[in-house]
Short mmCIF file of C-alpha atoms and ligand atoms in Angstrom, two decimals:
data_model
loop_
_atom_site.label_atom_id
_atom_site.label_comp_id
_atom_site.label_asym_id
_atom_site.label_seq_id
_atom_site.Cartn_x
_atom_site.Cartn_y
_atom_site.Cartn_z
CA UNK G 2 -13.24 -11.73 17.90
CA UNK G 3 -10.31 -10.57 20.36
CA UNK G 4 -9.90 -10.94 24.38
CA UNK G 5 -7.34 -8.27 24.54
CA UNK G 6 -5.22 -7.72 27.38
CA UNK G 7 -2.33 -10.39 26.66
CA UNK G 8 1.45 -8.92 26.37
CA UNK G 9 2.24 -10.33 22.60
CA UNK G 10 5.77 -12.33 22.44
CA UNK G 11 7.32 -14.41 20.10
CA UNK G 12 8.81 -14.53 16.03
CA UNK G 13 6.54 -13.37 13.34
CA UNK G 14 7.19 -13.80 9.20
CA UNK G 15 5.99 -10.55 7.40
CA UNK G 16 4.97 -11.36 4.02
CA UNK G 17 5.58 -9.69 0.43
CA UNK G 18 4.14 -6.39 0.21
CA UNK G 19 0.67 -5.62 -1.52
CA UNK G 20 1.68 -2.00 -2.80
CA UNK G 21 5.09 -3.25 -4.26
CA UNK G 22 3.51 -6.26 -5.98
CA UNK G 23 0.26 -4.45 -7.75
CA UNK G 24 2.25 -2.50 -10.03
CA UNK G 25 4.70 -4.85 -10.84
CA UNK G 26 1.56 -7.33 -12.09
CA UNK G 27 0.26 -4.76 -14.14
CA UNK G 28 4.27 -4.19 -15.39
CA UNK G 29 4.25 -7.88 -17.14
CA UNK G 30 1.61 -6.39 -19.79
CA UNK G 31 4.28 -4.75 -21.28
CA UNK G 32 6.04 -8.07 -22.64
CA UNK G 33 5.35 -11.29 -24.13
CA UNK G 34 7.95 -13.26 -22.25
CA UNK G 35 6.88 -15.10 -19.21
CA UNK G 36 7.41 -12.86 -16.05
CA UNK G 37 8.05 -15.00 -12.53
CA UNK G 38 7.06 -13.20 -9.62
CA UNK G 39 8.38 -14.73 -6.18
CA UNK G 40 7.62 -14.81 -2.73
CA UNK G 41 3.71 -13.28 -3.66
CA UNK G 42 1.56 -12.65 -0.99
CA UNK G 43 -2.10 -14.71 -0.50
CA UNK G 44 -3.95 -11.37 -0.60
CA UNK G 45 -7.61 -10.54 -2.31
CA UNK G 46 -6.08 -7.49 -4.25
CA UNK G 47 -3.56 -10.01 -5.87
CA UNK G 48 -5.73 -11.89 -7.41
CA UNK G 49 -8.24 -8.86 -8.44
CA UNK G 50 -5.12 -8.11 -10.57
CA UNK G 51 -4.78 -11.33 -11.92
CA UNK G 52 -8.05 -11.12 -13.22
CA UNK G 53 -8.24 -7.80 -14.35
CA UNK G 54 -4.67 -8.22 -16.63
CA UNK G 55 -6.11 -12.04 -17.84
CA UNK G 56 -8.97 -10.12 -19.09
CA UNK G 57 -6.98 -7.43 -21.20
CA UNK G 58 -5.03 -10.87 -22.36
CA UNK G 59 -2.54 -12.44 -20.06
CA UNK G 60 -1.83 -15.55 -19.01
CA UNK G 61 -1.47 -15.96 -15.34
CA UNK G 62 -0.92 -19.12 -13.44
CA UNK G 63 -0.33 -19.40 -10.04
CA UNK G 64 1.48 -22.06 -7.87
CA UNK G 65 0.04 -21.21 -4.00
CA UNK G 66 2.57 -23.16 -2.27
CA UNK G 67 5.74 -22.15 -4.39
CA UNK G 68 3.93 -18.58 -3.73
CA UNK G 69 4.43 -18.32 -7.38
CA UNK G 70 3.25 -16.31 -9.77
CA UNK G 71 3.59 -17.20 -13.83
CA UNK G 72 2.43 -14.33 -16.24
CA UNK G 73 2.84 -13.71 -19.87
CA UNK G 74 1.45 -11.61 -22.26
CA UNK G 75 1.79 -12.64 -25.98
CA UNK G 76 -0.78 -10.08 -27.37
CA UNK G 77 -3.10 -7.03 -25.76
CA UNK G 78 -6.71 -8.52 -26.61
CA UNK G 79 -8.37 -5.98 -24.01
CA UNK G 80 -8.29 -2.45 -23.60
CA UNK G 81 -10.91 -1.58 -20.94
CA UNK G 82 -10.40 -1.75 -17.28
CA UNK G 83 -14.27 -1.94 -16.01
CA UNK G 84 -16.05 0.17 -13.58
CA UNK G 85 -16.34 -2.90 -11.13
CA UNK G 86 -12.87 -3.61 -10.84
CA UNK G 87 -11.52 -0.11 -10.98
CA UNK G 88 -14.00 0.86 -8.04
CA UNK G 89 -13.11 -2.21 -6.01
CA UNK G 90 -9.44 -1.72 -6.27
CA UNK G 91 -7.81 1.71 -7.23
CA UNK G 92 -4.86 0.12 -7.94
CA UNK G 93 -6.37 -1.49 -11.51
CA UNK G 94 -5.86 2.24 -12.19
CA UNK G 95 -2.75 1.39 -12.88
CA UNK G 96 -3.32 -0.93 -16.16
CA UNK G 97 -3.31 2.50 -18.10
CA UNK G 98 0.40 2.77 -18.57
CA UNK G 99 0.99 -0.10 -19.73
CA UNK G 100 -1.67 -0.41 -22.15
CA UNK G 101 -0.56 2.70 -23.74
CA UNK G 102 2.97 1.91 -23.70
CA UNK G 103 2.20 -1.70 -25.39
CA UNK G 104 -1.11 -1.56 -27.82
CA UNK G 105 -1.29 2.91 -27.44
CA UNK G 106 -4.84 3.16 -26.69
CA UNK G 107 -7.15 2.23 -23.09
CA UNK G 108 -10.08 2.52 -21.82
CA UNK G 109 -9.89 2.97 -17.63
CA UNK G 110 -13.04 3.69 -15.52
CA UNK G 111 -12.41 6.36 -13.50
CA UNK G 112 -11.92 5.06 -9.99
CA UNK G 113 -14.64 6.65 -7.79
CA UNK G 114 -14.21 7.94 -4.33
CA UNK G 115 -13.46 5.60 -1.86
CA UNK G 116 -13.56 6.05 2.25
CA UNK G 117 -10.25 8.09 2.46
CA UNK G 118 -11.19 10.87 0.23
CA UNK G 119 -11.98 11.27 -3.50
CA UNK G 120 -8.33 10.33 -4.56
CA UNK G 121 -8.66 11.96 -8.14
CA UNK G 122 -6.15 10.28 -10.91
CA UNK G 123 -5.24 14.56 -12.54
CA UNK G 124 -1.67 13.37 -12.25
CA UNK G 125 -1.36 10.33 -14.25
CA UNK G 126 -3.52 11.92 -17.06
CA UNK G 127 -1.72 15.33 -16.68
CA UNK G 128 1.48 13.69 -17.35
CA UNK G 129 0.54 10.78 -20.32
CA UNK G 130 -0.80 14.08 -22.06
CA UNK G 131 2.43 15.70 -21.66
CA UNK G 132 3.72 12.24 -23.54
CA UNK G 133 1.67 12.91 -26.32
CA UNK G 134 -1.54 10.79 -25.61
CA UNK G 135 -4.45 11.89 -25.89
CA UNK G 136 -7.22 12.00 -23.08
CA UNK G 137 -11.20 11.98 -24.12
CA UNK G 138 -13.47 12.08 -20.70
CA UNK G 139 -17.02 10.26 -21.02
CA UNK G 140 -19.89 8.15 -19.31
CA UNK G 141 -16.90 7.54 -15.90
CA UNK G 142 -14.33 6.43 -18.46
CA UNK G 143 -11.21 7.95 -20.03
CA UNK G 144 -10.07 7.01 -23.04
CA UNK G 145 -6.42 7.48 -23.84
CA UNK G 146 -4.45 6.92 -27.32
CA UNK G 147 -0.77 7.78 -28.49
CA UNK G 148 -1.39 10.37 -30.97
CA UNK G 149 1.36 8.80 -32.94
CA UNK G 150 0.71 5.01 -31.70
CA UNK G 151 3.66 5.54 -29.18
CA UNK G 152 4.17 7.55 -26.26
CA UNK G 153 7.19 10.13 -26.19
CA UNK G 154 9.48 10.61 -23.75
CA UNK G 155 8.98 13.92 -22.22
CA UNK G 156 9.38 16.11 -18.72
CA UNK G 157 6.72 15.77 -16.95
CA UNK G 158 6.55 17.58 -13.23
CA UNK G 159 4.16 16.08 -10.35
CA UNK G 160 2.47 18.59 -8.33
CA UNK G 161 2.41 16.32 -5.90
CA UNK G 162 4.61 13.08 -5.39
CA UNK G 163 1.67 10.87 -6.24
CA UNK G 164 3.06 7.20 -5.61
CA UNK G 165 0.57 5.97 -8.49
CA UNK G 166 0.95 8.48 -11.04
CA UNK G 167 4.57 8.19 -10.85
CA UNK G 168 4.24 4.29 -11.19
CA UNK G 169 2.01 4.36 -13.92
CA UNK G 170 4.06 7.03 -15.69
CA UNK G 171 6.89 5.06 -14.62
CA UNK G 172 5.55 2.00 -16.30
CA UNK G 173 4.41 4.31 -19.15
CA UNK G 174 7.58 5.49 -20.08
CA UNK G 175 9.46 2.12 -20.82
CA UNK G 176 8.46 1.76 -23.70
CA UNK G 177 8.03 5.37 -24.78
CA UNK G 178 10.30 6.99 -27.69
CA UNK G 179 12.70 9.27 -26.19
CA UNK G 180 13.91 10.03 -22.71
CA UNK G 181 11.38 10.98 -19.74
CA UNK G 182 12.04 12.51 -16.59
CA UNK G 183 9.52 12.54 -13.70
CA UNK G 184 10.05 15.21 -11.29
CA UNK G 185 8.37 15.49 -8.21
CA UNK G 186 8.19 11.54 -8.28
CA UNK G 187 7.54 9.74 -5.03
CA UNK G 188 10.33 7.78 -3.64
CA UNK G 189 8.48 5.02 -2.10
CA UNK G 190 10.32 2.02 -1.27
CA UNK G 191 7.63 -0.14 -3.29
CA UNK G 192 8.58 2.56 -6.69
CA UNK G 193 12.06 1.47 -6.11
CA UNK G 194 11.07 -2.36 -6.37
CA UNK G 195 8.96 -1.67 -9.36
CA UNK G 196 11.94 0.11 -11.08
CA UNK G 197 14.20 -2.88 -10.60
CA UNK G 198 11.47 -5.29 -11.89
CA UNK G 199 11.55 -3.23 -14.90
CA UNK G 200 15.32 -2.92 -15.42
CA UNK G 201 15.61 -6.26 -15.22
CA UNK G 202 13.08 -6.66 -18.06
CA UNK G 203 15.54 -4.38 -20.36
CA UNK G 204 14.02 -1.13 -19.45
CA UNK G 205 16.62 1.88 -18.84
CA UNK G 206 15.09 3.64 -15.59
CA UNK G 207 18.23 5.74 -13.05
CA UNK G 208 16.89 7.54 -10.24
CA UNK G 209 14.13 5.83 -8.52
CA UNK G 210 14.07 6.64 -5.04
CA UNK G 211 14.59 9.52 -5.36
CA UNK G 212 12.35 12.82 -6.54
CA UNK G 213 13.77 12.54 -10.05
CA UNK G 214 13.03 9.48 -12.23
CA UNK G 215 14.80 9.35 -15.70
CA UNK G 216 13.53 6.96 -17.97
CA UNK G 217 15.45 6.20 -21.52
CA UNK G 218 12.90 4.45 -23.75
CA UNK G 219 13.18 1.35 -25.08
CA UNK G 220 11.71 -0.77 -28.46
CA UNK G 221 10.91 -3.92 -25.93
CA UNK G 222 11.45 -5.39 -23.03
CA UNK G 223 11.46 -9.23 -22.50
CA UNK G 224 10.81 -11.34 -19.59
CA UNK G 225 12.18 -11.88 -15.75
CA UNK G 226 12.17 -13.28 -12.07
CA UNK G 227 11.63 -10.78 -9.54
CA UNK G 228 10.99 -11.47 -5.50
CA UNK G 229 8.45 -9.20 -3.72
CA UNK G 230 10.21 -7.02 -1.33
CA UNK G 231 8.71 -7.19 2.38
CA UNK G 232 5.71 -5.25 3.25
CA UNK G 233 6.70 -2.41 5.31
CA UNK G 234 3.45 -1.74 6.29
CA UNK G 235 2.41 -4.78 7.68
CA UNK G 236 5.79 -5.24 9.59
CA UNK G 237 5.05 -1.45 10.92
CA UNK G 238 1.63 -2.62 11.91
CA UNK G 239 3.18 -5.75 14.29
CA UNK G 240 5.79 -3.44 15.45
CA UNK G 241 2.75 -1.24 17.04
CA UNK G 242 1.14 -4.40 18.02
CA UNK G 243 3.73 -5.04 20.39
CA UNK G 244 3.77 -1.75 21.23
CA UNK G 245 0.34 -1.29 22.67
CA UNK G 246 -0.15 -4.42 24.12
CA UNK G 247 3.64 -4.00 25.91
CA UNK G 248 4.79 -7.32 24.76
CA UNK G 249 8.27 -8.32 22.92
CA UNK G 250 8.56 -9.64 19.14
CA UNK G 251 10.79 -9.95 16.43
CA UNK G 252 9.49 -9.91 13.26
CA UNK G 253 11.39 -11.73 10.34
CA UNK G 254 11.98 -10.51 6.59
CA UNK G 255 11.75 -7.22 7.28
CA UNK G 256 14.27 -3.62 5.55
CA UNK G 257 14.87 -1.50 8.33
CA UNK G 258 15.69 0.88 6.06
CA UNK G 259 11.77 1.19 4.85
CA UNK G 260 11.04 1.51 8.42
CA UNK G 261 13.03 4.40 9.81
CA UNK G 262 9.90 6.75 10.08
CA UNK G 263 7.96 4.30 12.27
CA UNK G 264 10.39 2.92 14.26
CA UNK G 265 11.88 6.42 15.17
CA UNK G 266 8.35 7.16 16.49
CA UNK G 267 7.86 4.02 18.45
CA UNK G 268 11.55 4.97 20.11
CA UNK G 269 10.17 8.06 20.72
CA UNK G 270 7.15 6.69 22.42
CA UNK G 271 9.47 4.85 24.41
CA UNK G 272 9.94 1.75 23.16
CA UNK G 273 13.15 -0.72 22.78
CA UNK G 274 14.28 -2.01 19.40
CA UNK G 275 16.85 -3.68 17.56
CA UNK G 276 18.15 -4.05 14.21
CA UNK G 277 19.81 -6.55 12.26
CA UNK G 278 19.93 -6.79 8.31
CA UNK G 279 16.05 -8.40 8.10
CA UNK G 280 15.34 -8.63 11.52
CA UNK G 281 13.90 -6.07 13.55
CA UNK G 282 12.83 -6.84 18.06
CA UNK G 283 10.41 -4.69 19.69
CA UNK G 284 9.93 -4.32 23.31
CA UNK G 285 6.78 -2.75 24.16
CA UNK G 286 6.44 -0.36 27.56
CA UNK G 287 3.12 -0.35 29.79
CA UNK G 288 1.88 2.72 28.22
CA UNK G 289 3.71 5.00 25.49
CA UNK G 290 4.50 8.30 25.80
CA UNK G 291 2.82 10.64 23.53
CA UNK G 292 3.89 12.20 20.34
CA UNK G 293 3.08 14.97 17.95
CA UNK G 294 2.91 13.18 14.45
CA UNK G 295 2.44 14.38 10.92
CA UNK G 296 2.28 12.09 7.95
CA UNK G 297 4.16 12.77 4.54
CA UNK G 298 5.11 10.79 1.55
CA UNK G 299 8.39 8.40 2.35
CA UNK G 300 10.78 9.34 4.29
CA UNK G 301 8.05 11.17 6.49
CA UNK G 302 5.86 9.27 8.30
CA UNK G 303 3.34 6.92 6.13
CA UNK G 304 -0.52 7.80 6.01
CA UNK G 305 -0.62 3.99 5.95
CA UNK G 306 0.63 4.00 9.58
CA UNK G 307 -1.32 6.50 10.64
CA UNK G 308 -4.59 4.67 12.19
CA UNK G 309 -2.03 2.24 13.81
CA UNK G 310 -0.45 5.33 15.33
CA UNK G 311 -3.78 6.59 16.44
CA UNK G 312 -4.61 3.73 18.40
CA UNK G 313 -1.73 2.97 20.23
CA UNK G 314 -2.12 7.10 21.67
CA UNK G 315 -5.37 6.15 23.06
CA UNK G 316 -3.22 4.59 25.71
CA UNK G 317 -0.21 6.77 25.59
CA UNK G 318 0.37 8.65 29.00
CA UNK G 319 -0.35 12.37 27.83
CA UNK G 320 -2.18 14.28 24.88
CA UNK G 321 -0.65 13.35 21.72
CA UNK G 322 -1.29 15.18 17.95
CA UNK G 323 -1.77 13.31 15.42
CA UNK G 324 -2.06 15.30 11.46
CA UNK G 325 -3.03 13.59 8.53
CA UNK G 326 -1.79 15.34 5.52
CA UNK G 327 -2.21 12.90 2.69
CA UNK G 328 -5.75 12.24 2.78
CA UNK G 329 -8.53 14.73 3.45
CA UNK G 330 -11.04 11.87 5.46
CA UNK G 331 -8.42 9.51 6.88
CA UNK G 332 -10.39 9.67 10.41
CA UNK G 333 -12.84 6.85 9.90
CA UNK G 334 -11.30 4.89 12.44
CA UNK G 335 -12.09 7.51 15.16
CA UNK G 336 -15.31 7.21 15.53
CA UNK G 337 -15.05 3.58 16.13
CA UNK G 338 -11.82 4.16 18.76
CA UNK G 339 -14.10 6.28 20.77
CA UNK G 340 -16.38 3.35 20.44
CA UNK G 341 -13.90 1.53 23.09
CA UNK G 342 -13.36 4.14 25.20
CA UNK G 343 -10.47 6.58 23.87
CA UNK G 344 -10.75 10.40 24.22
CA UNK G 345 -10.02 12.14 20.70
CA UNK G 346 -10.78 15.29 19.22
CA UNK G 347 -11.36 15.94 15.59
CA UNK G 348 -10.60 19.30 14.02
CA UNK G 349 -10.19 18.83 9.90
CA UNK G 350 -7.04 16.80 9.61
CA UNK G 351 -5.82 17.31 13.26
CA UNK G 352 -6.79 14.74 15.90
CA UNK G 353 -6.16 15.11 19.44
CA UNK G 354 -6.08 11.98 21.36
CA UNK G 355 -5.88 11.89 25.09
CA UNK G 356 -4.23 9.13 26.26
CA UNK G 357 -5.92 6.60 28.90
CA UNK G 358 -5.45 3.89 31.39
CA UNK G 359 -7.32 1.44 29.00
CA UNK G 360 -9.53 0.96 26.80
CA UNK G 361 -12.65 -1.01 26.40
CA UNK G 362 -14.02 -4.47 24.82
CA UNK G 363 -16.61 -3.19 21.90
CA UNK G 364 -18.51 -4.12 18.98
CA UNK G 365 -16.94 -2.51 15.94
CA UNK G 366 -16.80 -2.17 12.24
CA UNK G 367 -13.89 -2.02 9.82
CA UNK G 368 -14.34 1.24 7.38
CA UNK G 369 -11.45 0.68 5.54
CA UNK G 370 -8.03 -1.23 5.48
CA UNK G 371 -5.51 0.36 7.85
CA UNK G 372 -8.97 1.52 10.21
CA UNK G 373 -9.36 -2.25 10.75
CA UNK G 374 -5.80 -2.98 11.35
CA UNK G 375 -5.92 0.22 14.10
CA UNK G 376 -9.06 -1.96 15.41
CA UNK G 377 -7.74 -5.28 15.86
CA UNK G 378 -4.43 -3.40 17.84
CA UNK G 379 -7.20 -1.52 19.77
CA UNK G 380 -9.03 -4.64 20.78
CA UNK G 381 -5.16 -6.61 21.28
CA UNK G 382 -4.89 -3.85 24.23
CA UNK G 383 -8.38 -3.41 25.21
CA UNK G 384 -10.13 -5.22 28.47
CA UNK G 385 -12.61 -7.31 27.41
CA UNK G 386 -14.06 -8.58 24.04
CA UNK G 387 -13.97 -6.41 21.02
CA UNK G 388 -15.54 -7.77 17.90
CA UNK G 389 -14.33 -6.35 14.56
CA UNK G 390 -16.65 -6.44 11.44
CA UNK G 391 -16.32 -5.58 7.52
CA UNK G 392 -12.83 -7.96 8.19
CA UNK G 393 -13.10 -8.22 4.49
CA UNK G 394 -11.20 -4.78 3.92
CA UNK G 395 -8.31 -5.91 6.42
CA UNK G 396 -8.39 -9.55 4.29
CA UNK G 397 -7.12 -7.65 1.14
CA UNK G 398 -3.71 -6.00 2.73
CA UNK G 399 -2.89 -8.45 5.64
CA UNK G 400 -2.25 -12.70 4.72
CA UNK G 401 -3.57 -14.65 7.82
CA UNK G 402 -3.55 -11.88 9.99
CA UNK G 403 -5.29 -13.81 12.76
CA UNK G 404 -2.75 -16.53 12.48
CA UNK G 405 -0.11 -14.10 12.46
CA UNK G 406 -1.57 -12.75 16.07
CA UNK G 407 -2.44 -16.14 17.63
CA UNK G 408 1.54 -17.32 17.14
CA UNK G 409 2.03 -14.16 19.10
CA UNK G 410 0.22 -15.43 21.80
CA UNK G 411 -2.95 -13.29 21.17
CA UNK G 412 -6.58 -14.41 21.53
CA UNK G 413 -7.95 -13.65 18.76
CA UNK G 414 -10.48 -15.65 16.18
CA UNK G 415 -12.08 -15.80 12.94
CA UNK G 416 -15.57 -16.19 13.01
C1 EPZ A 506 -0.84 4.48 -2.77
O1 EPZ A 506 -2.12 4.95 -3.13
C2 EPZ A 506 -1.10 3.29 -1.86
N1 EPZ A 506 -1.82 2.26 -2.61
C3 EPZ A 506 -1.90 3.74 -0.64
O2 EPZ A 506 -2.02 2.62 0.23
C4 EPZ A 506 -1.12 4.84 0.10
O3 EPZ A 506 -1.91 5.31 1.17
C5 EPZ A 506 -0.82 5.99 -0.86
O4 EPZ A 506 -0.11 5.47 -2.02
C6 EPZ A 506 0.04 7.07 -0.22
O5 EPZ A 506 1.24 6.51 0.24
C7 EPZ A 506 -1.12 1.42 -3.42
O6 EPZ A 506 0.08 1.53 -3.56
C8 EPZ A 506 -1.92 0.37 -4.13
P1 EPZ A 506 -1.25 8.74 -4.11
P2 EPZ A 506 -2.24 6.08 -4.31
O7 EPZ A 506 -1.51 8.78 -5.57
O8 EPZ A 506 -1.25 5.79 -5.39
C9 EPZ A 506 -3.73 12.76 -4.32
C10 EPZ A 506 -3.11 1.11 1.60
O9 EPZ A 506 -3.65 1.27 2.70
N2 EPZ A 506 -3.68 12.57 -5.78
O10 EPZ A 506 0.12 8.95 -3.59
O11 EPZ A 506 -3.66 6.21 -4.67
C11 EPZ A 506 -4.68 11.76 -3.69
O12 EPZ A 506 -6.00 12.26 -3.72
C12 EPZ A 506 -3.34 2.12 0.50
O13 EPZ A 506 -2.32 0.17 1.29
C13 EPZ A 506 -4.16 13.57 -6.61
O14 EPZ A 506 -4.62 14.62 -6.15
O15 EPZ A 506 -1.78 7.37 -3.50
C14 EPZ A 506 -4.18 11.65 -2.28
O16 EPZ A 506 -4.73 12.71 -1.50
C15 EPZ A 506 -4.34 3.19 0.93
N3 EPZ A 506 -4.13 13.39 -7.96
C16 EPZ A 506 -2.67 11.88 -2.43
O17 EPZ A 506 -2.46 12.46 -3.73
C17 EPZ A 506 -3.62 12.24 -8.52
O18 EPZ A 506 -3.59 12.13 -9.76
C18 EPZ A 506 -1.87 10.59 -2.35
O19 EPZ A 506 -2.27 9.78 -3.41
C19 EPZ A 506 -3.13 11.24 -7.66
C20 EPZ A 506 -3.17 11.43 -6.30
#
């Protein structure tokens, strides 16, 4: 429940990132050693992981208030990632490297569709064929073996930078025999923290962060300590909530670096920020100017931004454009914007927002994570009361979010 209308001021933590630290959970099944992951973040997807990588026959304990996580592997006794995690969470998708690099053989539901499009998983199979596994299709599942018991190190070329094929191929290739290169690889910031996980488990990875990953395989890998890099996404998401509601924040733990495509579009929109190494202060303006955005994978602008984006135009001064190239039904949000007032025009994977004065108080309903985010900034600028529901989709990519907004002075409440 939000009264919107309050300028939002103050310091704000931004916790560990949820796409950095899903792959690196699913990373530990490739050792026995015990693996210490730092600085974790109190999300639901965290702990769908847990579950889903105790069940194929880790150990995983958790301290809350260290933020600790403690996870060791001493044998594969599972194989199958289920249909009802794989469907909740697309991310237990990414078991299947792993598996195949450590035990050679997995069983992975194929993840359905989910609100933002169909989101097949062609890449990751395309290329664990190309290292010599082999891929039988039945009943929703895949099963994959290594022909010869272990993957080989091959070339394998992405047709598109997918951020989880390359991760899981990524992960796939440790252990591998032979040298892989993944071209085409997405050069997400959250690949880069994976890859560093990994080399400091032994692994031999150069290049990630770049479009080519080269991987030199290795026998094993043993144990390490790794802390979560920030989540640039949720720090993008505060930066707009200052934005829209014309208030002034710095947010705390934060890489600039990761956040050069947002923050050059909130500059652009007009507002005022400054950078130190983990710092970054926004000043918001009364209402932004408009811009023509067009999401791509990293550098360009994140998808994961986009809804954020899409609600702070409702107010910007002018018609803004707004393409979404990533996802082919990222637009759930819209339908729920216009709910509150704002003036937007669909056409395929264009939206045309005209900007207004302000927008209104309404009841609405989360679709999906990053639409609920947009929401909550909608209703942080909006007169009057807007009531979000479905919060449970926000709950499993933001910790505390409503704490996180009440310390910036918003009015906003669980219910
Ligand atoms: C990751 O999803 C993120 N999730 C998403 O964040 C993010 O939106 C996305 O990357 C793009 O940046 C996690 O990291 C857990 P993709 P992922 O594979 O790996 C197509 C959030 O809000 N594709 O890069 O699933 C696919 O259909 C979530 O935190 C294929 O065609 O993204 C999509 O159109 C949402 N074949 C596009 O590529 C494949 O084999 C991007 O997908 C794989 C993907």
């Amino acid at each position: 429940m939000i009264n919107g209308g309050k300028p939002l001021s103050g310091t704000v933590q931004i916790s560990s990132s949820k796409n950095a630290i899903l792959p690196i959970i699913s990373a530990c099944l490739l050792t026995a050693d015990e693996c210490i992951i730092k600085d974790i973040p109190g999300l639901d997807d965290v702990f769908v992981m847990c579950d889903l990588i105790s069940s194929l026959g880790s150990r995983v304990e958790a301290n809350i208030r260290k933020r600790e996580l403690y996870i060791s592997t001493p044998e594969i006794t599972g194989h199958t990632a289920p249909y009802e995690l794989v469907s909740k969470m697309r991310a237990s998708f990414l078991v299947l490297g792993p598996l195949l690099a450590r035990a050679g053989k997995a069983k992975v539901a194929l993840p359905g569709g989910c609100p933002i499009g169909t989101r097949p998983v062609d890449l990751h199979l395309k290329g664990f064929e190309a290292m010599d596994a082999q891929i039988e299709y039945g009943n929703g599942y895949i099963e994959a073996t290594a022909r010869t018991g272990r993957l080989k190190g091959s070339r394998v070329y992405l047709d598109f930078p997918s951020v989880g094929a390359t991760e899981n191929l990524l992960i796939g290739a440790v252990l591998a025999e032979g040298c892989t290169s993944i071209e085409n690889a997405a050069s997400e910031p959250e690949i880069v923290d994976l890859a560093n996980f990994l080399n400091k488990m032994g692994a031999r990875i150069i290049g990630a962060g770049t479009d080519t990953i080269t991987i030199e395989g290795v026998d094993r890998v043993h144990g390490a300590e790794h802390a979560i890099m920030p989540d640039r996404i949720e720090a993008g998401t505060l930066m707009t909530a200052a934005a829209i509601t014309g208030g002034d924040i710095t947010l705390r733990n934060v890489v600039p670096e990761h956040l050069k495509p947002v923050t050059a579009k909130l500059l652009e929109a007009g507002m005022e920020i400054s950078e130190s190494l983990s710092e970054i202060r926004i000043k918001g303006v009364p209402r932004p100017f408009p811009l023509n955005i067009k999401t791509h994978p990293f550098p360009g602008f994140p998808t994961d931004m986009q809804a954020q984006f899409l609600a702070l135009m409702a107010r910007a001064q002018g018609t803004s454009v707004i393409v979404e190239t990533i996802f082919e039904n990222r637009f759930m949000h819209v339908n729920e914007l216009r709910r509150m007032g704002a003036q937007i025009r669909l056409d395929g994977r264009t939206a045309v927002i005209e900007g207004s004065e302000n927008l209104q108080g309404a009841r609405v309903r989360a679709t999906d994570l990053r639409a609920g985010a947009a929401l909550i900034l909608a209703g942080l600028a909006a007169r009057g009361t807007t009531e979000v529901q479905d919060i449970h989709h926000i709950d499993r990519g933001y910790e505390f979010i409503e704490n996180k907004l009440q310390r910036l002075g918003a009015d906003i409440k669980r219910m």
